[in-house]
Amino acid sequence: MTIKDEFSWPRLVQQAEGLLSVSSDRISNAANLSALIFQEVHDISWVGFYLLHGRTLLLGPFQGKPACASIEWGKGVCGTAAASAKIIRVNDVESFAGHIACDVNARSEIVVPLIKDDILLGVLDVDSTSYGRFGESDEKGLAELAEVYLRSVV
């Protein structure tokens, strides 16, 4: 059995629901969720949160190498996902106009906007050093995890 065979988005969502049920703090839950994703999802190099402050996304809890401390609204994959309020999947980050290279080894990325009660709180960002790493099942799974996070916070 390979790592892929053992991995299950529904199981990870269930784990996240249990883990995030004990707190309603945005930062604590973002820290725990980023750690859970980093530990359980194969072939990712970075996972974390950028939280909206005014019109800037500021680095929040994450797992991986040091990252960009802030991202302007509408800039890079994260800022574009925030401005469009849509999930963005990028198979090759170098093909994304205006990509911000926080980690020069990142090759693909997926960003999920975090919207609660029609208010954007930030984004969940996941990177991989493999091209084309993220597919439709990853998008659905990460969107479900984002919903678990959003339900858990005040």
C-alpha positions as a LaTeX table, in Angstrom:
\begin{tabular}{lrrr}
\hline
Residue & $x$ (\AA) & $y$ (\AA) & $z$ (\AA) \\
\hline
Met1 & 0.00 & 0.00 & 0.00 \\
Thr2 & 1.38 & 3.42 & $-0.94$ \\
Ile3 & 0.99 & 6.71 & 0.87 \\
Lys4 & $-1.58$ & 7.73 & $-1.77$ \\
Asp5 & $-3.63$ & 4.59 & $-1.03$ \\
Glu6 & $-3.61$ & 5.33 & 2.70 \\
Phe7 & $-4.56$ & 9.02 & 2.39 \\
Ser8 & $-8.22$ & 10.00 & 2.60 \\
Trp9 & $-9.62$ & 13.54 & 2.41 \\
Pro10 & $-12.78$ & 12.51 & 4.31 \\
Arg11 & $-10.64$ & 11.03 & 7.11 \\
Leu12 & $-8.54$ & 14.20 & 7.25 \\
Val13 & $-11.69$ & 16.34 & 7.41 \\
Gln14 & $-12.94$ & 14.19 & 10.28 \\
Gln15 & $-9.61$ & 14.60 & 12.10 \\
Ala16 & $-9.75$ & 18.37 & 11.59 \\
Glu17 & $-13.29$ & 18.54 & 12.95 \\
Gly18 & $-12.17$ & 16.84 & 16.16 \\
Leu19 & $-8.98$ & 18.85 & 16.47 \\
Leu20 & $-10.64$ & 22.24 & 15.91 \\
Ser21 & $-13.69$ & 21.53 & 18.08 \\
Val22 & $-11.86$ & 22.36 & 21.31 \\
Ser23 & $-11.14$ & 26.01 & 20.49 \\
Ser24 & $-12.76$ & 28.92 & 18.68 \\
Asp25 & $-9.55$ & 30.95 & 18.42 \\
Arg26 & $-8.60$ & 31.80 & 14.83 \\
Ile27 & $-4.85$ & 31.65 & 15.38 \\
Ser28 & $-4.79$ & 28.46 & 17.45 \\
Asn29 & $-7.02$ & 26.66 & 14.98 \\
Ala30 & $-5.04$ & 27.92 & 11.98 \\
Ala31 & $-1.85$ & 26.66 & 13.65 \\
Asn32 & $-3.30$ & 23.24 & 14.34 \\
Leu33 & $-4.90$ & 22.88 & 10.92 \\
Ser34 & $-1.71$ & 23.85 & 9.08 \\
Ala35 & 0.24 & 21.31 & 11.18 \\
Leu36 & $-2.34$ & 18.59 & 10.48 \\
Ile37 & $-2.31$ & 19.21 & 6.72 \\
Phe38 & 1.49 & 19.34 & 6.60 \\
Gln39 & 1.73 & 16.08 & 8.53 \\
Glu40 & $-0.92$ & 14.15 & 6.59 \\
Val41 & $-0.89$ & 15.36 & 2.97 \\
His42 & 1.89 & 13.90 & 0.83 \\
Asp43 & 4.16 & 15.90 & $-1.47$ \\
Ile44 & 3.59 & 19.37 & $-0.07$ \\
Ser45 & 6.40 & 21.71 & 0.92 \\
Trp46 & 4.47 & 24.50 & 2.65 \\
Val47 & 1.01 & 25.06 & 4.09 \\
Gly48 & $-0.28$ & 28.04 & 5.95 \\
Phe49 & $-2.59$ & 30.94 & 6.41 \\
Tyr50 & $-2.40$ & 34.53 & 5.24 \\
Leu51 & $-4.83$ & 36.66 & 7.25 \\
Leu52 & $-6.40$ & 39.82 & 5.89 \\
His53 & $-5.49$ & 43.11 & 7.59 \\
Gly54 & $-6.92$ & 46.04 & 5.68 \\
Arg55 & $-5.95$ & 45.31 & 2.07 \\
Thr56 & $-2.88$ & 43.26 & 2.92 \\
Leu57 & $-2.53$ & 39.54 & 3.60 \\
Leu58 & $-0.23$ & 39.02 & 6.58 \\
Leu59 & 1.53 & 35.75 & 7.28 \\
Gly60 & $-0.26$ & 33.65 & 9.87 \\
Pro61 & 0.40 & 30.18 & 11.24 \\
Phe62 & 2.21 & 27.87 & 8.81 \\
Gln63 & 4.39 & 24.80 & 8.39 \\
Gly64 & 7.43 & 24.79 & 6.11 \\
Lys65 & 10.24 & 27.16 & 5.21 \\
Pro66 & 10.11 & 30.84 & 6.19 \\
Ala67 & 7.65 & 32.70 & 3.97 \\
Cys68 & 6.72 & 36.14 & 2.68 \\
Ala69 & 5.54 & 38.25 & 5.60 \\
Ser70 & 2.90 & 40.15 & 3.62 \\
Ile71 & 1.19 & 39.98 & 0.25 \\
Glu72 & $-0.63$ & 42.88 & $-1.36$ \\
Trp73 & $-4.28$ & 42.61 & $-2.36$ \\
Gly74 & $-4.55$ & 41.22 & $-5.88$ \\
Lys75 & $-0.85$ & 40.28 & $-6.09$ \\
Gly76 & 0.52 & 36.77 & $-6.57$ \\
Val77 & $-1.61$ & 33.66 & $-6.29$ \\
Cys78 & $-2.72$ & 34.43 & $-2.71$ \\
Gly79 & $-3.64$ & 38.06 & $-3.36$ \\
Thr80 & $-5.44$ & 37.12 & $-6.57$ \\
Ala81 & $-7.44$ & 34.37 & $-4.82$ \\
Ala82 & $-8.35$ & 36.85 & $-2.08$ \\
Ala83 & $-9.45$ & 39.53 & $-4.56$ \\
Ser84 & $-11.46$ & 37.11 & $-6.70$ \\
Ala85 & $-12.84$ & 35.14 & $-3.72$ \\
Lys86 & $-12.20$ & 31.97 & $-5.75$ \\
Ile87 & $-9.96$ & 28.95 & $-5.29$ \\
Ile88 & $-6.93$ & 29.12 & $-7.56$ \\
Arg89 & $-4.96$ & 26.01 & $-8.57$ \\
Val90 & $-1.67$ & 26.58 & $-10.38$ \\
Asn91 & 0.10 & 23.63 & $-12.00$ \\
Asp92 & 3.28 & 25.63 & $-12.74$ \\
Val93 & 3.78 & 28.75 & $-10.62$ \\
Glu94 & 6.22 & 30.21 & $-13.16$ \\
Ser95 & 3.36 & 30.38 & $-15.66$ \\
Phe96 & 1.24 & 32.49 & $-13.28$ \\
Ala97 & 1.71 & 36.17 & $-14.16$ \\
Gly98 & 2.89 & 38.03 & $-11.09$ \\
His99 & 3.68 & 34.93 & $-9.03$ \\
Ile100 & 5.53 & 35.82 & $-5.82$ \\
Ala101 & 8.38 & 33.36 & $-5.24$ \\
Cys102 & 8.54 & 33.08 & $-1.45$ \\
Asp103 & 10.11 & 29.63 & $-1.93$ \\
Val104 & 12.14 & 29.28 & $-5.11$ \\
Asn105 & 11.61 & 25.50 & $-5.03$ \\
Ala106 & 7.79 & 25.71 & $-5.17$ \\
Arg107 & 6.40 & 24.46 & $-8.49$ \\
Ser108 & 2.64 & 24.26 & $-7.92$ \\
Glu109 & 0.23 & 25.95 & $-5.56$ \\
Ile110 & $-3.40$ & 25.99 & $-4.48$ \\
Val111 & $-5.03$ & 28.84 & $-2.56$ \\
Val112 & $-8.44$ & 28.68 & $-0.86$ \\
Pro113 & $-10.12$ & 31.95 & 0.21 \\
Leu114 & $-11.49$ & 31.90 & 3.75 \\
Ile115 & $-14.91$ & 33.59 & 3.70 \\
Lys116 & $-17.22$ & 33.63 & 6.72 \\
Asp117 & $-20.54$ & 35.49 & 6.71 \\
Asp118 & $-19.56$ & 37.11 & 3.37 \\
Ile119 & $-16.36$ & 38.51 & 4.93 \\
Leu120 & $-12.93$ & 37.48 & 3.67 \\
Leu121 & $-10.73$ & 36.53 & 6.63 \\
Gly122 & $-7.71$ & 35.44 & 4.61 \\
Val123 & $-6.52$ & 32.47 & 2.56 \\
Leu124 & $-5.25$ & 28.95 & 3.06 \\
Asp125 & $-2.16$ & 28.44 & 0.88 \\
Val126 & $-0.52$ & 25.11 & 0.00 \\
Asp127 & 2.64 & 24.66 & $-2.09$ \\
Ser128 & 4.46 & 21.68 & $-3.57$ \\
Thr129 & 7.86 & 21.23 & $-5.17$ \\
Ser130 & 6.17 & 19.02 & $-7.82$ \\
Tyr131 & 4.58 & 20.39 & $-10.98$ \\
Gly132 & 0.83 & 19.77 & $-11.28$ \\
Arg133 & 0.59 & 18.41 & $-7.74$ \\
Phe134 & $-2.95$ & 19.59 & $-6.99$ \\
Gly135 & $-6.02$ & 18.12 & $-8.64$ \\
Glu136 & $-9.76$ & 18.36 & $-8.29$ \\
Ser137 & $-9.88$ & 16.03 & $-5.26$ \\
Asp138 & $-7.27$ & 18.17 & $-3.49$ \\
Glu139 & $-9.30$ & 21.29 & $-4.27$ \\
Lys140 & $-12.46$ & 19.72 & $-2.83$ \\
Gly141 & $-10.62$ & 18.37 & 0.21 \\
Leu142 & $-8.92$ & 21.66 & 1.01 \\
Ala143 & $-12.20$ & 23.54 & 0.51 \\
Glu144 & $-13.83$ & 21.19 & 3.04 \\
Leu145 & $-10.97$ & 21.75 & 5.49 \\
Ala146 & $-11.37$ & 25.51 & 5.04 \\
Glu147 & $-15.07$ & 25.14 & 5.89 \\
Val148 & $-14.20$ & 23.15 & 9.02 \\
Tyr149 & $-11.81$ & 25.94 & 10.01 \\
Leu150 & $-14.39$ & 28.66 & 9.34 \\
Arg151 & $-17.08$ & 26.86 & 11.37 \\
Ser152 & $-14.64$ & 26.54 & 14.27 \\
Val153 & $-13.78$ & 30.23 & 14.65 \\
Val154 & $-15.74$ & 33.11 & 16.13 \\
\hline
\end{tabular}
